[in-house]
PDB file of N, CA and C in Angstrom:
ATOM      1  N   UNK A 268     234.124 -13.463 -67.607  1.00  0.00           N
ATOM      2  CA  UNK A 268     232.767 -13.534 -67.130  1.00  0.00           C
ATOM      3  C   UNK A 268     232.557 -14.742 -66.215  1.00  0.00           C
ATOM      4  N   UNK A 269     233.254 -15.847 -66.495  1.00  0.00           N
ATOM      5  CA  UNK A 269     233.097 -17.043 -65.654  1.00  0.00           C
ATOM      6  C   UNK A 269     233.491 -16.757 -64.219  1.00  0.00           C
ATOM      7  N   UNK A 270     234.530 -15.971 -64.015  1.00  0.00           N
ATOM      8  CA  UNK A 270     234.961 -15.651 -62.646  1.00  0.00           C
ATOM      9  C   UNK A 270     233.879 -14.888 -61.894  1.00  0.00           C
ATOM     10  N   UNK A 271     233.209 -13.975 -62.561  1.00  0.00           N
ATOM     11  CA  UNK A 271     232.124 -13.207 -61.929  1.00  0.00           C
ATOM     12  C   UNK A 271     230.979 -14.138 -61.556  1.00  0.00           C
ATOM     13  N   UNK A 272     230.625 -15.022 -62.466  1.00  0.00           N
ATOM     14  CA  UNK A 272     229.540 -15.972 -62.194  1.00  0.00           C
ATOM     15  C   UNK A 272     229.904 -16.869 -61.013  1.00  0.00           C
ATOM     16  N   UNK A 273     231.123 -17.391 -60.998  1.00  0.00           N
ATOM     17  CA  UNK A 273     231.556 -18.232 -59.882  1.00  0.00           C
ATOM     18  C   UNK A 273     231.515 -17.470 -58.564  1.00  0.00           C
ATOM     19  N   UNK A 274     231.952 -16.228 -58.572  1.00  0.00           N
ATOM     20  CA  UNK A 274     231.994 -15.425 -57.344  1.00  0.00           C
ATOM     21  C   UNK A 274     230.606 -15.105 -56.806  1.00  0.00           C
ATOM     22  N   UNK A 275     229.602 -15.070 -57.673  1.00  0.00           N
ATOM     23  CA  UNK A 275     228.267 -14.659 -57.244  1.00  0.00           C
ATOM     24  C   UNK A 275     227.247 -15.790 -57.177  1.00  0.00           C
ATOM     25  N   UNK A 276     227.564 -16.934 -57.714  1.00  0.00           N
ATOM     26  CA  UNK A 276     226.588 -18.026 -57.823  1.00  0.00           C
ATOM     27  C   UNK A 276     225.980 -18.414 -56.484  1.00  0.00           C
ATOM     28  N   UNK A 277     226.779 -18.471 -55.439  1.00  0.00           N
ATOM     29  CA  UNK A 277     226.275 -18.884 -54.126  1.00  0.00           C
ATOM     30  C   UNK A 277     225.174 -17.961 -53.612  1.00  0.00           C
ATOM     31  N   UNK A 278     225.181 -16.722 -54.058  1.00  0.00           N
ATOM     32  CA  UNK A 278     224.161 -15.757 -53.626  1.00  0.00           C
ATOM     33  C   UNK A 278     222.794 -16.044 -54.235  1.00  0.00           C
ATOM     34  N   UNK A 279     222.757 -16.848 -55.291  1.00  0.00           N
ATOM     35  CA  UNK A 279     221.516 -17.078 -56.014  1.00  0.00           C
ATOM     36  C   UNK A 279     221.002 -18.509 -55.942  1.00  0.00           C
ATOM     37  N   UNK A 280     221.829 -19.432 -55.492  1.00  0.00           N
ATOM     38  CA  UNK A 280     221.423 -20.834 -55.455  1.00  0.00           C
ATOM     39  C   UNK A 280     220.802 -21.204 -54.117  1.00  0.00           C
ATOM     40  N   UNK A 281     219.730 -22.002 -54.173  1.00  0.00           N
ATOM     41  CA  UNK A 281     219.215 -22.540 -52.915  1.00  0.00           C
ATOM     42  C   UNK A 281     220.076 -23.738 -52.522  1.00  0.00           C
ATOM     43  N   UNK A 282     219.758 -24.369 -51.412  1.00  0.00           N
ATOM     44  CA  UNK A 282     220.613 -25.439 -50.880  1.00  0.00           C
ATOM     45  C   UNK A 282     220.772 -26.622 -51.825  1.00  0.00           C
ATOM     46  N   UNK A 283     219.789 -26.873 -52.646  1.00  0.00           N
ATOM     47  CA  UNK A 283     219.830 -28.011 -53.577  1.00  0.00           C
ATOM     48  C   UNK A 283     220.285 -27.589 -54.974  1.00  0.00           C
ATOM     49  N   UNK A 284     220.666 -26.331 -55.138  1.00  0.00           N
ATOM     50  CA  UNK A 284     220.972 -25.797 -56.455  1.00  0.00           C
ATOM     51  C   UNK A 284     222.264 -26.319 -57.063  1.00  0.00           C
ATOM     52  N   UNK A 285     222.325 -26.183 -58.377  1.00  0.00           N
ATOM     53  CA  UNK A 285     223.512 -26.536 -59.137  1.00  0.00           C
ATOM     54  C   UNK A 285     223.859 -25.382 -60.073  1.00  0.00           C
ATOM     55  N   UNK A 286     225.122 -25.095 -60.156  1.00  0.00           N
ATOM     56  CA  UNK A 286     225.610 -24.163 -61.156  1.00  0.00           C
ATOM     57  C   UNK A 286     226.081 -24.993 -62.344  1.00  0.00           C
ATOM     58  N   UNK A 287     225.549 -24.689 -63.514  1.00  0.00           N
ATOM     59  CA  UNK A 287     225.995 -25.315 -64.762  1.00  0.00           C
ATOM     60  C   UNK A 287     226.488 -24.167 -65.625  1.00  0.00           C
ATOM     61  N   UNK A 288     227.761 -24.221 -65.969  1.00  0.00           N
ATOM     62  CA  UNK A 288     228.402 -23.096 -66.637  1.00  0.00           C
ATOM     63  C   UNK A 288     229.185 -23.598 -67.846  1.00  0.00           C
ATOM     64  N   UNK A 289     228.882 -23.024 -69.002  1.00  0.00           N
ATOM     65  CA  UNK A 289     229.644 -23.368 -70.204  1.00  0.00           C
ATOM     66  C   UNK A 289     230.812 -22.412 -70.323  1.00  0.00           C
ATOM     67  N   UNK A 290     231.993 -22.944 -70.214  1.00  0.00           N
ATOM     68  CA  UNK A 290     233.218 -22.147 -70.314  1.00  0.00           C
ATOM     69  C   UNK A 290     233.851 -22.306 -71.693  1.00  0.00           C
ATOM     70  N   UNK A 291     233.497 -23.357 -72.388  1.00  0.00           N
ATOM     71  CA  UNK A 291     233.984 -23.546 -73.750  1.00  0.00           C
ATOM     72  C   UNK A 291     235.456 -23.910 -73.826  1.00  0.00           C
ATOM     73  N   UNK A 292     236.093 -23.436 -74.880  1.00  0.00           N
ATOM     74  CA  UNK A 292     237.477 -23.819 -75.157  1.00  0.00           C
ATOM     75  C   UNK A 292     238.482 -23.354 -74.118  1.00  0.00           C
ATOM     76  N   UNK A 293     238.126 -22.383 -73.302  1.00  0.00           N
ATOM     77  CA  UNK A 293     239.067 -21.912 -72.279  1.00  0.00           C
ATOM     78  C   UNK A 293     238.842 -22.592 -70.934  1.00  0.00           C
ATOM     79  N   UNK A 294     238.163 -23.736 -70.947  1.00  0.00           N
ATOM     80  CA  UNK A 294     237.895 -24.449 -69.690  1.00  0.00           C
ATOM     81  C   UNK A 294     239.177 -24.820 -68.952  1.00  0.00           C
ATOM     82  N   UNK A 295     240.251 -25.030 -69.680  1.00  0.00           N
ATOM     83  CA  UNK A 295     241.522 -25.402 -69.049  1.00  0.00           C
ATOM     84  C   UNK A 295     242.026 -24.305 -68.114  1.00  0.00           C
ATOM     85  N   UNK A 296     241.664 -23.049 -68.391  1.00  0.00           N
ATOM     86  CA  UNK A 296     242.088 -21.948 -67.513  1.00  0.00           C
ATOM     87  C   UNK A 296     241.490 -22.134 -66.122  1.00  0.00           C
ATOM     88  N   UNK A 297     240.202 -22.456 -66.057  1.00  0.00           N
ATOM     89  CA  UNK A 297     239.561 -22.670 -64.754  1.00  0.00           C
ATOM     90  C   UNK A 297     240.107 -23.912 -64.062  1.00  0.00           C
ATOM     91  N   UNK A 298     240.371 -24.944 -64.822  1.00  0.00           N
ATOM     92  CA  UNK A 298     240.958 -26.156 -64.224  1.00  0.00           C
ATOM     93  C   UNK A 298     242.296 -25.838 -63.573  1.00  0.00           C
ATOM     94  N   UNK A 299     243.102 -25.051 -64.265  1.00  0.00           N
ATOM     95  CA  UNK A 299     244.426 -24.698 -63.737  1.00  0.00           C
ATOM     96  C   UNK A 299     244.344 -23.691 -62.600  1.00  0.00           C
ATOM     97  N   UNK A 300     243.424 -22.746 -62.693  1.00  0.00           N
ATOM     98  CA  UNK A 300     243.333 -21.686 -61.690  1.00  0.00           C
ATOM     99  C   UNK A 300     242.738 -22.177 -60.368  1.00  0.00           C
ATOM    100  N   UNK A 301     241.851 -23.144 -60.442  1.00  0.00           N
ATOM    101  CA  UNK A 301     241.162 -23.634 -59.242  1.00  0.00           C
ATOM    102  C   UNK A 301     241.310 -25.154 -59.097  1.00  0.00           C
ATOM    103  N   UNK A 302     242.518 -25.660 -58.954  1.00  0.00           N
ATOM    104  CA  UNK A 302     242.680 -27.117 -58.876  1.00  0.00           C
ATOM    105  C   UNK A 302     242.026 -27.739 -57.639  1.00  0.00           C
ATOM    106  N   UNK A 303     241.825 -26.922 -56.613  1.00  0.00           N
ATOM    107  CA  UNK A 303     241.238 -27.435 -55.379  1.00  0.00           C
ATOM    108  C   UNK A 303     239.717 -27.525 -55.416  1.00  0.00           C
ATOM    109  N   UNK A 304     239.093 -26.938 -56.412  1.00  0.00           N
ATOM    110  CA  UNK A 304     237.632 -26.925 -56.514  1.00  0.00           C
ATOM    111  C   UNK A 304     237.169 -28.183 -57.257  1.00  0.00           C
ATOM    112  N   UNK A 305     236.222 -28.912 -56.670  1.00  0.00           N
ATOM    113  CA  UNK A 305     235.789 -30.180 -57.282  1.00  0.00           C
ATOM    114  C   UNK A 305     234.751 -29.985 -58.398  1.00  0.00           C
ATOM    115  N   UNK A 306     235.147 -29.231 -59.432  1.00  0.00           N
ATOM    116  CA  UNK A 306     234.263 -29.080 -60.582  1.00  0.00           C
ATOM    117  C   UNK A 306     233.993 -30.450 -61.191  1.00  0.00           C
ATOM    118  N   UNK A 307     232.793 -30.632 -61.688  1.00  0.00           N
ATOM    119  CA  UNK A 307     232.469 -31.803 -62.485  1.00  0.00           C
ATOM    120  C   UNK A 307     232.454 -31.329 -63.934  1.00  0.00           C
ATOM    121  N   UNK A 308     233.190 -32.015 -64.785  1.00  0.00           N
ATOM    122  CA  UNK A 308     233.277 -31.678 -66.210  1.00  0.00           C
ATOM    123  C   UNK A 308     232.621 -32.811 -66.999  1.00  0.00           C
ATOM    124  N   UNK A 309     231.309 -32.696 -67.257  1.00  0.00           N
ATOM    125  CA  UNK A 309     230.625 -33.789 -67.964  1.00  0.00           C
ATOM    126  C   UNK A 309     231.148 -33.956 -69.389  1.00  0.00           C
ATOM    127  N   UNK A 310     231.104 -35.193 -69.839  1.00  0.00           N
ATOM    128  CA  UNK A 310     231.444 -35.492 -71.224  1.00  0.00           C
ATOM    129  C   UNK A 310     230.143 -35.778 -71.956  1.00  0.00           C
ATOM    130  N   UNK A 311     230.025 -35.207 -73.145  1.00  0.00           N
ATOM    131  CA  UNK A 311     228.814 -35.352 -73.926  1.00  0.00           C
ATOM    132  C   UNK A 311     229.039 -36.338 -75.063  1.00  0.00           C
ATOM    133  N   UNK A 312     227.997 -37.053 -75.410  1.00  0.00           N
ATOM    134  CA  UNK A 312     228.106 -38.084 -76.432  1.00  0.00           C
ATOM    135  C   UNK A 312     228.469 -37.492 -77.793  1.00  0.00           C
ATOM    136  N   UNK A 313     227.902 -36.357 -78.104  1.00  0.00           N
ATOM    137  CA  UNK A 313     228.184 -35.741 -79.401  1.00  0.00           C
ATOM    138  C   UNK A 313     228.686 -34.317 -79.198  1.00  0.00           C
ATOM    139  N   UNK A 314     229.985 -34.186 -79.177  1.00  0.00           N
ATOM    140  CA  UNK A 314     230.599 -32.867 -79.097  1.00  0.00           C
ATOM    141  C   UNK A 314     230.381 -32.174 -77.774  1.00  0.00           C
ATOM    142  N   UNK A 315     230.802 -30.947 -77.751  1.00  0.00           N
ATOM    143  CA  UNK A 315     230.628 -30.144 -76.558  1.00  0.00           C
ATOM    144  C   UNK A 315     231.638 -30.482 -75.487  1.00  0.00           C
ATOM    145  N   UNK A 316     232.252 -29.500 -74.964  1.00  0.00           N
ATOM    146  CA  UNK A 316     233.162 -29.660 -73.837  1.00  0.00           C
ATOM    147  C   UNK A 316     233.268 -28.309 -73.152  1.00  0.00           C
ATOM    148  N   UNK A 317     233.907 -28.287 -72.036  1.00  0.00           N
ATOM    149  CA  UNK A 317     234.058 -27.025 -71.332  1.00  0.00           C
ATOM    150  C   UNK A 317     232.847 -26.615 -70.523  1.00  0.00           C
ATOM    151  N   UNK A 318     232.024 -27.586 -70.139  1.00  0.00           N
ATOM    152  CA  UNK A 318     230.870 -27.311 -69.281  1.00  0.00           C
ATOM    153  C   UNK A 318     231.203 -27.830 -67.897  1.00  0.00           C
ATOM    154  N   UNK A 319     231.025 -26.978 -66.900  1.00  0.00           N
ATOM    155  CA  UNK A 319     231.282 -27.405 -65.524  1.00  0.00           C
ATOM    156  C   UNK A 319     229.997 -27.415 -64.725  1.00  0.00           C
ATOM    157  N   UNK A 320     229.988 -28.247 -63.714  1.00  0.00           N
ATOM    158  CA  UNK A 320     228.872 -28.330 -62.771  1.00  0.00           C
ATOM    159  C   UNK A 320     229.470 -28.225 -61.376  1.00  0.00           C
ATOM    160  N   UNK A 321     228.830 -27.404 -60.549  1.00  0.00           N
ATOM    161  CA  UNK A 321     229.268 -27.248 -59.164  1.00  0.00           C
ATOM    162  C   UNK A 321     228.027 -27.090 -58.299  1.00  0.00           C
ATOM    163  N   UNK A 322     227.941 -27.879 -57.243  1.00  0.00           N
ATOM    164  CA  UNK A 322     226.764 -27.793 -56.387  1.00  0.00           C
ATOM    165  C   UNK A 322     226.821 -26.571 -55.484  1.00  0.00           C
ATOM    166  N   UNK A 323     225.667 -26.222 -54.933  1.00  0.00           N
ATOM    167  CA  UNK A 323     225.546 -25.010 -54.119  1.00  0.00           C
ATOM    168  C   UNK A 323     226.479 -25.037 -52.914  1.00  0.00           C
ATOM    169  N   UNK A 324     226.629 -26.188 -52.288  1.00  0.00           N
ATOM    170  CA  UNK A 324     227.504 -26.276 -51.109  1.00  0.00           C
ATOM    171  C   UNK A 324     228.939 -25.895 -51.464  1.00  0.00           C
ATOM    172  N   UNK A 325     229.420 -26.359 -52.601  1.00  0.00           N
ATOM    173  CA  UNK A 325     230.780 -26.013 -53.008  1.00  0.00           C
ATOM    174  C   UNK A 325     230.878 -24.584 -53.539  1.00  0.00           C
ATOM    175  N   UNK A 326     229.805 -24.080 -54.124  1.00  0.00           N
ATOM    176  CA  UNK A 326     229.796 -22.661 -54.507  1.00  0.00           C
ATOM    177  C   UNK A 326     229.994 -21.797 -53.262  1.00  0.00           C
ATOM    178  N   UNK A 327     229.322 -22.166 -52.176  1.00  0.00           N
ATOM    179  CA  UNK A 327     229.467 -21.422 -50.920  1.00  0.00           C
ATOM    180  C   UNK A 327     230.860 -21.639 -50.309  1.00  0.00           C
ATOM    181  N   UNK A 328     231.305 -22.872 -50.307  1.00  0.00           N
ATOM    182  CA  UNK A 328     232.600 -23.204 -49.699  1.00  0.00           C
ATOM    183  C   UNK A 328     233.743 -22.429 -50.349  1.00  0.00           C
ATOM    184  N   UNK A 329     233.692 -22.262 -51.654  1.00  0.00           N
ATOM    185  CA  UNK A 329     234.786 -21.625 -52.385  1.00  0.00           C
ATOM    186  C   UNK A 329     234.485 -20.183 -52.807  1.00  0.00           C
ATOM    187  N   UNK A 330     233.382 -19.630 -52.331  1.00  0.00           N
ATOM    188  CA  UNK A 330     233.004 -18.281 -52.755  1.00  0.00           C
ATOM    189  C   UNK A 330     234.080 -17.243 -52.443  1.00  0.00           C
ATOM    190  N   UNK A 331     234.672 -17.304 -51.276  1.00  0.00           N
ATOM    191  CA  UNK A 331     235.725 -16.334 -50.941  1.00  0.00           C
ATOM    192  C   UNK A 331     236.921 -16.472 -51.883  1.00  0.00           C
ATOM    193  N   UNK A 332     237.279 -17.690 -52.230  1.00  0.00           N
ATOM    194  CA  UNK A 332     238.352 -17.914 -53.183  1.00  0.00           C
ATOM    195  C   UNK A 332     237.998 -17.312 -54.540  1.00  0.00           C
ATOM    196  N   UNK A 333     236.776 -17.592 -55.013  1.00  0.00           N
ATOM    197  CA  UNK A 333     236.354 -17.040 -56.292  1.00  0.00           C
ATOM    198  C   UNK A 333     236.373 -15.511 -56.273  1.00  0.00           C
ATOM    199  N   UNK A 334     235.883 -14.932 -55.191  1.00  0.00           N
ATOM    200  CA  UNK A 334     235.876 -13.464 -55.087  1.00  0.00           C
ATOM    201  C   UNK A 334     237.287 -12.900 -55.057  1.00  0.00           C
ATOM    202  N   UNK A 335     238.196 -13.599 -54.388  1.00  0.00           N
ATOM    203  CA  UNK A 335     239.564 -13.082 -54.258  1.00  0.00           C
ATOM    204  C   UNK A 335     240.299 -13.040 -55.596  1.00  0.00           C
ATOM    205  N   UNK A 336     239.834 -13.796 -56.553  1.00  0.00           N
ATOM    206  CA  UNK A 336     240.528 -13.839 -57.854  1.00  0.00           C
ATOM    207  C   UNK A 336     239.801 -13.074 -58.948  1.00  0.00           C
ATOM    208  N   UNK A 337     238.812 -12.305 -58.569  1.00  0.00           N
ATOM    209  CA  UNK A 337     238.073 -11.528 -59.563  1.00  0.00           C
ATOM    210  C   UNK A 337     238.965 -10.514 -60.291  1.00  0.00           C
ATOM    211  N   UNK A 338     239.881  -9.913 -59.601  1.00  0.00           N
ATOM    212  CA  UNK A 338     240.683  -8.840 -60.188  1.00  0.00           C
ATOM    213  C   UNK A 338     242.068  -9.267 -60.575  1.00  0.00           C
ATOM    214  N   UNK A 339     242.288 -10.567 -60.723  1.00  0.00           N
ATOM    215  CA  UNK A 339     243.623 -11.019 -61.098  1.00  0.00           C
ATOM    216  C   UNK A 339     243.716 -11.307 -62.573  1.00  0.00           C
TER     217      UNK A 339
END
């Protein structure tokens, strides 16, 4: 589901928008699959991990890449 959200996010965000996506325990898959994408992985004071943040400009910049990997 994360791949679908990444591929479509740019279509829904305005210029100042942010995508905040909880990927959970499989966050390492996205890190490995998209090493060139500057995801921000915030650290939380009490638990929680696997949340990424990506701004609208980068959602647009990498949209073709995200779409190309939807069926892999």
